[in-house]
CSV table of C-alpha atoms (C1' of nucleotides) in Angstrom, one decimal:
chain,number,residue,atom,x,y,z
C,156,UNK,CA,8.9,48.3,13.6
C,157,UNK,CA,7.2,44.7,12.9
C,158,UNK,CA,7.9,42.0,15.1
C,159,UNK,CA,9.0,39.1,13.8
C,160,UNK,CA,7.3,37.5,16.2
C,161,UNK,CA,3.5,38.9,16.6
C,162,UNK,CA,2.7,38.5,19.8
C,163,UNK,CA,0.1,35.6,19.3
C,164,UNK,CA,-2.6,36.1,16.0
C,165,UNK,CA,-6.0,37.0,17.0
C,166,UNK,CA,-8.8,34.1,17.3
C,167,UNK,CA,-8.6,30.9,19.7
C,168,UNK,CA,-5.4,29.8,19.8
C,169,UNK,CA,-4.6,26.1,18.9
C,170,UNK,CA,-4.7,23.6,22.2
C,171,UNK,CA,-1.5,21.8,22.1
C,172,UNK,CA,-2.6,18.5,21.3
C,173,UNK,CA,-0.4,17.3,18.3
C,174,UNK,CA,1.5,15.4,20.9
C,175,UNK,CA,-1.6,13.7,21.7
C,176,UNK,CA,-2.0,12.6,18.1
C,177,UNK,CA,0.8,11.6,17.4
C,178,UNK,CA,1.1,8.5,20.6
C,179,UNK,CA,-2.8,8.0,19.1
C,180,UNK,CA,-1.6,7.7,15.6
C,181,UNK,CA,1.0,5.4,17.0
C,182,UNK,CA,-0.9,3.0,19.2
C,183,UNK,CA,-3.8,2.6,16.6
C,184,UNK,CA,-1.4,1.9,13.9
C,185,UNK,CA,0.1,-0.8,16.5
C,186,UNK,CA,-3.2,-2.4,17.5
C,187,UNK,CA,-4.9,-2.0,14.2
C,188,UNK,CA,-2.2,-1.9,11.2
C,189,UNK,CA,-1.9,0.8,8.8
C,190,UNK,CA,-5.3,0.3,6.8
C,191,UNK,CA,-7.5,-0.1,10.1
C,192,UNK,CA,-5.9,2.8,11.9
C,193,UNK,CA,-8.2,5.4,10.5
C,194,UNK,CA,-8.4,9.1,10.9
C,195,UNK,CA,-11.9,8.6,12.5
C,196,UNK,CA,-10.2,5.8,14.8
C,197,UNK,CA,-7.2,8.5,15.6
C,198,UNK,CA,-9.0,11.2,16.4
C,199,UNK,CA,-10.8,8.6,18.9
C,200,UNK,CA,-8.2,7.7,20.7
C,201,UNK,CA,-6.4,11.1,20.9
C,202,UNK,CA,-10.7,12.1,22.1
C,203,UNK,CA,-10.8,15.0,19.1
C,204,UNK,CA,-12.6,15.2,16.7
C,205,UNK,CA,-12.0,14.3,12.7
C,206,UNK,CA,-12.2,17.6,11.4
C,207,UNK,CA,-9.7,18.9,14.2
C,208,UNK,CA,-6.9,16.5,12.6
C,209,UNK,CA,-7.6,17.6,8.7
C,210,UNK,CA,-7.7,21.4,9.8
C,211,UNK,CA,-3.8,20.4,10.8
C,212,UNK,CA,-2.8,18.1,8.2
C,213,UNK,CA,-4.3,17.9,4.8
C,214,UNK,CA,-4.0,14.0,4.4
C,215,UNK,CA,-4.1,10.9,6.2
C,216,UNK,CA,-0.1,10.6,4.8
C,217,UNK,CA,1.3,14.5,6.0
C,218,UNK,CA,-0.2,13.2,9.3
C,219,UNK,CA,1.5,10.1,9.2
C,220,UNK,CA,5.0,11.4,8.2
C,221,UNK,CA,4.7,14.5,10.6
C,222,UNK,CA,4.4,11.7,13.2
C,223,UNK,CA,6.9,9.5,11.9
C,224,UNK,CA,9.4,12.6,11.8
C,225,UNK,CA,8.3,13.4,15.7
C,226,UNK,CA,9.2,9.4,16.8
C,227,UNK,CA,12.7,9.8,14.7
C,228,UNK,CA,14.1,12.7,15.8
C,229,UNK,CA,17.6,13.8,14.4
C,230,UNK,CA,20.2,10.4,13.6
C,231,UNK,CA,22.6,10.7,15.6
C,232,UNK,CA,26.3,11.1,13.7
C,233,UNK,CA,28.7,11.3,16.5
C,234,UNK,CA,30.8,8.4,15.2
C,235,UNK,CA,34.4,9.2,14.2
C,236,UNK,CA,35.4,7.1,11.4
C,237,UNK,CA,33.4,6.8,8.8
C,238,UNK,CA,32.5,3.4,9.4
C,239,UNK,CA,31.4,4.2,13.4
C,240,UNK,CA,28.6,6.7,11.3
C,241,UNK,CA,27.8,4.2,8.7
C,242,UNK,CA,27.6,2.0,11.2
C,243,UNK,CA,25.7,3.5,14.3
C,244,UNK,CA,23.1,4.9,11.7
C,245,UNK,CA,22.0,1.9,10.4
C,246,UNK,CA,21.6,0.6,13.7
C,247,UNK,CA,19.3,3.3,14.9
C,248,UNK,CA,17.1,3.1,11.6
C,249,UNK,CA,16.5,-0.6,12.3
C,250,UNK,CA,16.0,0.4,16.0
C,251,UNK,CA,13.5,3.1,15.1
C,252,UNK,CA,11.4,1.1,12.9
C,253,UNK,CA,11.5,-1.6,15.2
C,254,UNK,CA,9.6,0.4,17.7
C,255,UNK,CA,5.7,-0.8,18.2
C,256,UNK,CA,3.8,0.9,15.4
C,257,UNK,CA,6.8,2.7,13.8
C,258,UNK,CA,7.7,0.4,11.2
C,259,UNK,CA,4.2,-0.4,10.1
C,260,UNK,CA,3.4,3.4,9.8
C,261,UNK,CA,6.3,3.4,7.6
C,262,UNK,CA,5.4,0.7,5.3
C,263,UNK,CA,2.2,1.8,5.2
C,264,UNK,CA,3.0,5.3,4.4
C,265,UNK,CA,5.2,4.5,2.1
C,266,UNK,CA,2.9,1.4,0.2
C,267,UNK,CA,0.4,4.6,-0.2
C,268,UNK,CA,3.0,6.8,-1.9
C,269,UNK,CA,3.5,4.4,-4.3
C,270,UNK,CA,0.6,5.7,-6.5
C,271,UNK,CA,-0.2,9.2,-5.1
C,272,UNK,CA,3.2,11.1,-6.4
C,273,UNK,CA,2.1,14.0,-3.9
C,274,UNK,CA,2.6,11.9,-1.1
C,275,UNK,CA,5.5,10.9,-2.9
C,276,UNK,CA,7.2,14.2,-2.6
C,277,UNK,CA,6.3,14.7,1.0
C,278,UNK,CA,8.0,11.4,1.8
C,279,UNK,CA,11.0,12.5,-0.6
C,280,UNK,CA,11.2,16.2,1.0
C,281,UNK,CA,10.0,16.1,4.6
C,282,UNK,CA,10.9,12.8,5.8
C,283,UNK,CA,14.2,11.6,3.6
C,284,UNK,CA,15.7,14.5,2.3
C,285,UNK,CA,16.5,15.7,5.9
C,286,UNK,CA,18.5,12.7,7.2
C,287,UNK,CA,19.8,12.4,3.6
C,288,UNK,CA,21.2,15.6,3.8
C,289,UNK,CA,23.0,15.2,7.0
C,290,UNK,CA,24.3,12.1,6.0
C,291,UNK,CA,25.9,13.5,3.5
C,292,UNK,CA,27.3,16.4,4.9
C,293,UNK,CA,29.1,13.5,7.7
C,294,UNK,CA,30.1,11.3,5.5
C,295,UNK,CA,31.5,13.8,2.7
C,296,UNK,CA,29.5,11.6,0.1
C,297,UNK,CA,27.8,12.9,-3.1
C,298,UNK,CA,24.2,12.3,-3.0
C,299,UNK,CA,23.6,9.4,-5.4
C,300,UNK,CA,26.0,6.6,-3.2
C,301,UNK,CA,24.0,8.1,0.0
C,302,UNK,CA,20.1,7.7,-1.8
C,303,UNK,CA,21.9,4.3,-2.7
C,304,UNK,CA,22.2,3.4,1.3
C,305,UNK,CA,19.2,4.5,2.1
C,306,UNK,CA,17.5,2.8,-0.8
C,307,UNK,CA,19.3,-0.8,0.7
C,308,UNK,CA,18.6,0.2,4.7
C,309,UNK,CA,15.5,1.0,4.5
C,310,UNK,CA,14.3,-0.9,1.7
C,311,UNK,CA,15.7,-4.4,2.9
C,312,UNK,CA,14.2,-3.4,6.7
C,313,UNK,CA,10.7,-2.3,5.4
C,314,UNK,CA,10.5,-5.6,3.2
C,315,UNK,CA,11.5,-7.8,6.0
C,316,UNK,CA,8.2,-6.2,8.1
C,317,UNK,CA,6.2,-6.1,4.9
C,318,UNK,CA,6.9,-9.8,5.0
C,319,UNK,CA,7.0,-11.1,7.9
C,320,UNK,CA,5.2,-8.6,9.9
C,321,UNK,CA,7.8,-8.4,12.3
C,322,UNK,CA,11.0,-6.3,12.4
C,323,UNK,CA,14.7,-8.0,11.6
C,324,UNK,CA,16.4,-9.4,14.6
C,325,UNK,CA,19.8,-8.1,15.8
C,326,UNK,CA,21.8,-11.0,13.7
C,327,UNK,CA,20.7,-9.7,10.6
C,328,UNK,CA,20.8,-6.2,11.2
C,329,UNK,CA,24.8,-7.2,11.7
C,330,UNK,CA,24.5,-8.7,8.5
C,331,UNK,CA,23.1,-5.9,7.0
C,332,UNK,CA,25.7,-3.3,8.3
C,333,UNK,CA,28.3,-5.8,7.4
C,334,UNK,CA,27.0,-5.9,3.7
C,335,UNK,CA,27.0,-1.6,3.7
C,336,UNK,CA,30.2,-1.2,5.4
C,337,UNK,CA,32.7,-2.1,2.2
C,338,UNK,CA,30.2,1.0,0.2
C,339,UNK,CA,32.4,4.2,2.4
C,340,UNK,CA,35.4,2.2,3.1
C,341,UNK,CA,37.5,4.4,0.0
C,342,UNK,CA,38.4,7.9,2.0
C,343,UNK,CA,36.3,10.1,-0.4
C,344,UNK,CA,38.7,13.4,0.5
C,345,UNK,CA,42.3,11.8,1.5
C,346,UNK,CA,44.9,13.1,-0.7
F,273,UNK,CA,-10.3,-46.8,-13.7
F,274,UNK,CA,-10.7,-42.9,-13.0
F,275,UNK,CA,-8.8,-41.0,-15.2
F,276,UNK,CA,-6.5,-38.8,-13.5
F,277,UNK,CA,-7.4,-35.7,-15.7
F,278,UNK,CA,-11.3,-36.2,-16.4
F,279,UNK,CA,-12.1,-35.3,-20.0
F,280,UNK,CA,-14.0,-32.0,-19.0
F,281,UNK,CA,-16.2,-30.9,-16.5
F,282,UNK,CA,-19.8,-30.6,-17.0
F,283,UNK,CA,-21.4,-26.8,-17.4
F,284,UNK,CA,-19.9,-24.0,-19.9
F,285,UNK,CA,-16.4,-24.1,-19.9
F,286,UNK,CA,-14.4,-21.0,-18.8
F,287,UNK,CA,-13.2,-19.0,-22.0
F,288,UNK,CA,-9.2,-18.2,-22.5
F,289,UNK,CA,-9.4,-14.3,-20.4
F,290,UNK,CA,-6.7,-15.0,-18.2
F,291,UNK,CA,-3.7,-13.6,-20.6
F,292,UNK,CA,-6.2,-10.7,-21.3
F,293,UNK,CA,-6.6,-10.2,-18.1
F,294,UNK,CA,-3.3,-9.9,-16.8
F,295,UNK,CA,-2.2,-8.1,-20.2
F,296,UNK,CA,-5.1,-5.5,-19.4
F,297,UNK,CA,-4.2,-5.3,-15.7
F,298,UNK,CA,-0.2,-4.0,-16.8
F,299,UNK,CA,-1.2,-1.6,-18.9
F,300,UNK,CA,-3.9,-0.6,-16.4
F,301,UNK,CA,-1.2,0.0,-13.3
F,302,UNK,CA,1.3,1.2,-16.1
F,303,UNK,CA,-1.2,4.3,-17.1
F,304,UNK,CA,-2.9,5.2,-13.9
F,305,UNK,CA,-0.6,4.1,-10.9
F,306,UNK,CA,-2.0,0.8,-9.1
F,307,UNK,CA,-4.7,2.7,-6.7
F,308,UNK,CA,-6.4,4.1,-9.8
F,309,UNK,CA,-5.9,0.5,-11.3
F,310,UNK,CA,-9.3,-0.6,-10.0
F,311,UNK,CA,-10.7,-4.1,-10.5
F,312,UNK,CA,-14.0,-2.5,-12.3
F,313,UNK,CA,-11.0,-0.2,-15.0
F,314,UNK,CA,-9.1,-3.3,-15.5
F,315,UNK,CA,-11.9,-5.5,-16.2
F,316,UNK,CA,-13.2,-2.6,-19.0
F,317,UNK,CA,-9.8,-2.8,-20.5
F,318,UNK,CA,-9.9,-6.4,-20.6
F,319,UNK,CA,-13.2,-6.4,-22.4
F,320,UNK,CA,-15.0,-8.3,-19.7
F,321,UNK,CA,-17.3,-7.9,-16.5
F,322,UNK,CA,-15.9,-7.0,-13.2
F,323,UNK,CA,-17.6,-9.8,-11.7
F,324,UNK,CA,-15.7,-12.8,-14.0
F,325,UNK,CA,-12.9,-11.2,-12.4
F,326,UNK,CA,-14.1,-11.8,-8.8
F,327,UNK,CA,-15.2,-15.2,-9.3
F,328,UNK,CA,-11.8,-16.5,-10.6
F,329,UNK,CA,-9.8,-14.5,-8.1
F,330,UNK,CA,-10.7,-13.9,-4.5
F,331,UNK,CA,-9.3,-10.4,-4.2
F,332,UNK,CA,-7.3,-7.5,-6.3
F,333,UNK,CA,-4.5,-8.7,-4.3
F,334,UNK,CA,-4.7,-12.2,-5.7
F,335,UNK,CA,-5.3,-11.0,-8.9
F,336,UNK,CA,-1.9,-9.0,-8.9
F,337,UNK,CA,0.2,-11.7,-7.4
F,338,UNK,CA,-0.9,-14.2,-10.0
F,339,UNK,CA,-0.1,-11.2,-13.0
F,340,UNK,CA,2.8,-11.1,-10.7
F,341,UNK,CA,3.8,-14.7,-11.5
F,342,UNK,CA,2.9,-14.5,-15.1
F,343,UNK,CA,5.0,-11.7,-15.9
F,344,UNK,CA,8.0,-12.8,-13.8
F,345,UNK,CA,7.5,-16.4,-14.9
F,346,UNK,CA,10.9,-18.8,-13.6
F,347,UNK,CA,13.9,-17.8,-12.4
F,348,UNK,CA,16.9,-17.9,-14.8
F,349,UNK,CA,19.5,-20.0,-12.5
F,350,UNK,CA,22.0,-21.5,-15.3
F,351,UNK,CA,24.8,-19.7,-14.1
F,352,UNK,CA,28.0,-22.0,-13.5
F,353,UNK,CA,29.4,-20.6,-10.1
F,354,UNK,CA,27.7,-19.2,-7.2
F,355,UNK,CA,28.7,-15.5,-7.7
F,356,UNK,CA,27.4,-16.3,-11.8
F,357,UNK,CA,24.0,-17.4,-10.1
F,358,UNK,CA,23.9,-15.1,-7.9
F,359,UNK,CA,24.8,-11.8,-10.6
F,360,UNK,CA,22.5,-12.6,-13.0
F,361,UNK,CA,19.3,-13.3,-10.6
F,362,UNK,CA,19.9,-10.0,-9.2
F,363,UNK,CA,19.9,-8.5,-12.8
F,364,UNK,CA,17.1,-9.9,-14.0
F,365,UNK,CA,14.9,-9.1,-10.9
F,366,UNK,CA,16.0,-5.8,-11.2
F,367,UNK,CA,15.3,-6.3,-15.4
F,368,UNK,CA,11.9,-7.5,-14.8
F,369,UNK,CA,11.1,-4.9,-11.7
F,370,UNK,CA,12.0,-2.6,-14.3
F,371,UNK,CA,9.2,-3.4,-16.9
F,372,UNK,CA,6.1,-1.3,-17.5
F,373,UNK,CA,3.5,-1.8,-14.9
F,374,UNK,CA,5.4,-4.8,-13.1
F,375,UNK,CA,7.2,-2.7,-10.8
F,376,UNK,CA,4.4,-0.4,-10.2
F,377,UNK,CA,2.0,-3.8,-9.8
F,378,UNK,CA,4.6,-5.2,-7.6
F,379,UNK,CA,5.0,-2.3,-5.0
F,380,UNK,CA,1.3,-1.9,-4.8
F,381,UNK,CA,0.7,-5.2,-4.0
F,382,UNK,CA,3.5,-5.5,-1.3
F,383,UNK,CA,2.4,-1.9,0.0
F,384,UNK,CA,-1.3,-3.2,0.6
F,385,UNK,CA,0.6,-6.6,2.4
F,386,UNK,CA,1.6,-4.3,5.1
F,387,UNK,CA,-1.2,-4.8,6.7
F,388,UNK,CA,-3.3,-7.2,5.5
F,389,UNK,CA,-2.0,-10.6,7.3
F,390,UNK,CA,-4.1,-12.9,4.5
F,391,UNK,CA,-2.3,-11.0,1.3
F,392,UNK,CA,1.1,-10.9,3.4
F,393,UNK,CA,0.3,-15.1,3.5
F,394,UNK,CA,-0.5,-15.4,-0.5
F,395,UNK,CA,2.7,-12.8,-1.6
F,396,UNK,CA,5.3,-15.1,1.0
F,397,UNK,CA,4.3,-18.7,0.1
F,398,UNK,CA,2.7,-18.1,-3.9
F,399,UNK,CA,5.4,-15.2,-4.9
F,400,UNK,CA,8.3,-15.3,-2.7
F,401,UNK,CA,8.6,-18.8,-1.8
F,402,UNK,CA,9.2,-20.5,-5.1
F,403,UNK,CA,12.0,-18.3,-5.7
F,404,UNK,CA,13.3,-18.6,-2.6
F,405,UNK,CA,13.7,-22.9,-3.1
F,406,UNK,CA,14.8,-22.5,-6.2
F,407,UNK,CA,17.7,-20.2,-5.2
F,408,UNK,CA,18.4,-22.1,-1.9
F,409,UNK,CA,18.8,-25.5,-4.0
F,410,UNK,CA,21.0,-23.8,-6.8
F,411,UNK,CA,23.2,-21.7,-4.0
F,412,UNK,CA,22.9,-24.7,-1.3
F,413,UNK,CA,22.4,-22.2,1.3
F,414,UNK,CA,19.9,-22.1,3.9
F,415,UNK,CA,16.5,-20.3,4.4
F,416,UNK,CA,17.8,-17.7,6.3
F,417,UNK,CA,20.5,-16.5,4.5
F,418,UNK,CA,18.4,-16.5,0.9
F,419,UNK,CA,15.7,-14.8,3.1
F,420,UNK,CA,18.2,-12.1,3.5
F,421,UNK,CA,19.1,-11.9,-0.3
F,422,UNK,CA,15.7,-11.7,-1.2
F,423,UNK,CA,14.7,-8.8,1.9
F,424,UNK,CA,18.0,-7.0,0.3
F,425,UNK,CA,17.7,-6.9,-3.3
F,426,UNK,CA,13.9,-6.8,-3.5
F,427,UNK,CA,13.7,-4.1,-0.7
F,428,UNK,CA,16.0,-1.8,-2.6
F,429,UNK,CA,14.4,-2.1,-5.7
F,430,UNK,CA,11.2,-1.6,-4.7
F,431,UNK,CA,12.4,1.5,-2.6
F,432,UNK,CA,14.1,2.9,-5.7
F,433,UNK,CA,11.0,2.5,-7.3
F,434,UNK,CA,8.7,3.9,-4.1
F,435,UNK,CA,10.4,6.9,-3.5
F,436,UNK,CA,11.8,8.5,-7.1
F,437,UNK,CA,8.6,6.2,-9.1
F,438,UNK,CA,11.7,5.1,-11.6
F,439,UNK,CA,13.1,1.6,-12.0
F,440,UNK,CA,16.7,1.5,-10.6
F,441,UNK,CA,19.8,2.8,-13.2
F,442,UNK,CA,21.7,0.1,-14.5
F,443,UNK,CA,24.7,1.4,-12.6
F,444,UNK,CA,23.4,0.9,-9.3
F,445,UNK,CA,22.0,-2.2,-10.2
F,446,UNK,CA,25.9,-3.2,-10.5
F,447,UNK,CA,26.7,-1.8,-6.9
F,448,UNK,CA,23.8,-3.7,-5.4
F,449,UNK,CA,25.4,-6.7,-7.5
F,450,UNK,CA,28.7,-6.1,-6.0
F,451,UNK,CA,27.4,-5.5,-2.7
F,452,UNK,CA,25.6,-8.5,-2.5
F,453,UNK,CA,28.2,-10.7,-3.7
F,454,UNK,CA,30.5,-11.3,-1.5
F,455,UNK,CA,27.3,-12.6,1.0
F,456,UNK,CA,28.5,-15.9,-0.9
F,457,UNK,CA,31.8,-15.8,-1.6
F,458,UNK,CA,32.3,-18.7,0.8
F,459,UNK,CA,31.5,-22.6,-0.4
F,460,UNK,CA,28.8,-23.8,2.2
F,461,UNK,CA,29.7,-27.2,1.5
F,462,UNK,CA,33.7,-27.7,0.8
F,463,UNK,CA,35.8,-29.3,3.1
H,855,DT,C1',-18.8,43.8,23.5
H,856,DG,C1',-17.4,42.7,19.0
H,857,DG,C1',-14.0,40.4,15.8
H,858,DT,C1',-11.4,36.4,14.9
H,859,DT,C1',-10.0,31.8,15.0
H,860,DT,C1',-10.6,27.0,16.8
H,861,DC,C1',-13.1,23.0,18.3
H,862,DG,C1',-16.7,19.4,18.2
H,863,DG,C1',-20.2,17.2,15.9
H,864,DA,C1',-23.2,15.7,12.5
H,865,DA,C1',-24.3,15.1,7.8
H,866,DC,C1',-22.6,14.4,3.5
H,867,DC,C1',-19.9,13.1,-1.0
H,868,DT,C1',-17.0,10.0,-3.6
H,869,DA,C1',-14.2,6.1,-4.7
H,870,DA,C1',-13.3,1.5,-4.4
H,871,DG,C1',-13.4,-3.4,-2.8
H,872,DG,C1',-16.5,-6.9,-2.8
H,873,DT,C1',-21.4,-9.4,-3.0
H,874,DA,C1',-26.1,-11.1,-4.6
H,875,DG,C1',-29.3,-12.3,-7.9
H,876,DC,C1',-31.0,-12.6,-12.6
H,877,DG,C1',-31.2,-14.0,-17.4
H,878,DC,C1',-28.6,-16.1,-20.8
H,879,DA,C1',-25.0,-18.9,-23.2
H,880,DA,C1',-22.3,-23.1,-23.6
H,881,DT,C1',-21.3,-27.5,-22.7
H,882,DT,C1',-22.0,-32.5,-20.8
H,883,DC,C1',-24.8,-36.4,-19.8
H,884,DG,C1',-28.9,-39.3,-20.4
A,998,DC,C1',-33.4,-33.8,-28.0
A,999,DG,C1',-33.9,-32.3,-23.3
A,1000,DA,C1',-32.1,-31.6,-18.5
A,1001,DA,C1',-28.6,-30.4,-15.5
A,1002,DT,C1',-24.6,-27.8,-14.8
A,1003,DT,C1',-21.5,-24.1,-15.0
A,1004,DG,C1',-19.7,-19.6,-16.8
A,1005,DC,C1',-20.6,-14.9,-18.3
A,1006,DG,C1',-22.6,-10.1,-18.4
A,1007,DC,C1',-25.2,-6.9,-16.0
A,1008,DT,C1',-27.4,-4.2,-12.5
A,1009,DA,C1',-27.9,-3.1,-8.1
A,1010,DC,C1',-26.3,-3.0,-3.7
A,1011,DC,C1',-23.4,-3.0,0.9
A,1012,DT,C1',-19.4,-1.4,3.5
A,1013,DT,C1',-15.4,1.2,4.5
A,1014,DA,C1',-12.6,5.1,4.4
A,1015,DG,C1',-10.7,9.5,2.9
A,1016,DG,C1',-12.1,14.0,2.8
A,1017,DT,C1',-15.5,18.2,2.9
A,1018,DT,C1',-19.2,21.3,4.5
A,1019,DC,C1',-21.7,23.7,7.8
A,1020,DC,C1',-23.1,25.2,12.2
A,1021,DG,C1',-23.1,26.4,17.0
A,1022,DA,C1',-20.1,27.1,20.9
A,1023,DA,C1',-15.7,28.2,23.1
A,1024,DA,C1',-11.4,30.9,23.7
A,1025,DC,C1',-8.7,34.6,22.9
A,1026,DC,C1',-7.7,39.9,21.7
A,1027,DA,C1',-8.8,44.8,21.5
DNA sequence: TGGTTTCGGAACCTAAGGTAGCGCAATTCG
DNA sequence: CGAATTGCGCTACCTTAGGTTCCGAAACCA
């Protein structure tokens, strides 16, 4: 028989430090922004070295969505009308990229996909295609009208930081969840 | 008397580049994305040396903003009601987000904003700004609530164009129209 | 003890933004 | 015409940052 799961692989095992990185990655980004927050400056404040991070993650952007996907965690959909999901998961996103260094990670992430389609497709695969998926699944929507909400949530929130360098207040995140609201109000399934 | 616009100024007058310039700069981001779009690549494709670039514009990001403005050039406001107004400045940022390069050009440009505080001050008050006056005097509706127009319809579009590297269909361009509209379906000023 | 993998550290490579200085060209002013 | 002034092209250079290479030492298993 083969285990599925070999006891441990021969060699030094891996310390467990990606949770240090990742509140490193987070705190530089905060203090520094997105461009200053270096691998060399990360590794320094997690106290490993460089070459310990890129034998993990093969690019500055895998480590930076890899961190983003450990401060997100699953959205919550507990809402029971469609509107209380719409609703409560627009909230969260603005809440989450609200958080001290989460929001600039995420523009900064993103800006850099712009012209690397690599990093493109890890944004696209690892970090929206997951909560994409799930929305869909709880809302009963076809994929296009729930890449459309995400496109307006998360674009109108990053552009507001890219602007202003500071995330939306409360009153507009109202706004904005007013503005969605009317997109899932049509019962995709009712007979 | 002093003339208000003195004939000339002494020394060799600057030649007529700028159009090549920003013409060679498009077609630069269009072909190789906007990180491979250096300053030194779009100077060769504009014929010129890399340092005529740098001594009529400060940085690439000033460079882009001004192609930016010369590409986008004034909004078309000549609609008769609010929702008219409204509709077709939507459209045509999404028609000119849309273009070769300019969309590529633009999300570069906002992407290195994130965090660099002096580019974050040239794109607000040299690209956003004017637009923003010029919709708040033909909607008659205050900063805050244009501000919000602007964060929704520019932040989708350029996360369309982040995350797939496509200009937005013009189907969805007609649901953000419709989602947007009834932000101003209320007159500010009637009694 | 030997095999295997990881860590730290230093040196290094490359790309790109941006600068400095030189010689030359074009233009204005006296 | 000549002098001063300014713009252009060019070369070389500086700095930062992502990413790689290599080596010795540490940690784990058999």
């Amino acid at each position: 028989m083969t285990p599925l799961t070999p006891a441990r692989p021969p060699g030094r095992p891996r310390s467990g430090i990606n949770d240090v990185v990742f509140a490193a990655t987070l705190s530089t980004v905060r203090e520094l922004g997105y461009a200053r927050a270096t691998v060399e400056r990360i590794a320094a404040a997690a106290g490993i070295a460089k070459t310990t991070i890129y034998r993990r993650w093969p690019t500055k952007g895998a480590l930076i969505v890899d961190c983003l996907l450990d401060a997100f965690g699953p959205v919550p959909l507990e809402g029971g009308s469609r509107a209380e999901i719409v609703s409560s998961a627009v909230r969260w996103t603005a809440g989450k990229i609200g958080e001290p260094g989460v929001g600039d990670a995420f523009a900064g992430v993103f800006s850099d996909g712009v012209s690397d389609p690599e990093l493109r497709e890890i944004l696209s695969s690892r970090l929206q295609d997951p909560y994409r998926l799930a929305l869909q699944e709880a809302l009963g929507e076809p994929e296009h009208r729930v890449l459309f909400l995400i496109d307006v949530v998360v674009g109108t929130l990053l552009h507001r930081m890219g602007m202003t360098g500071e995330p939306m207040v409360d009153g507009d995140v109202d706004a904005l969840v007013e503005m969605v609201l009317p997109l899932f109000h049509r019962e995709p399934d009712s007979p």
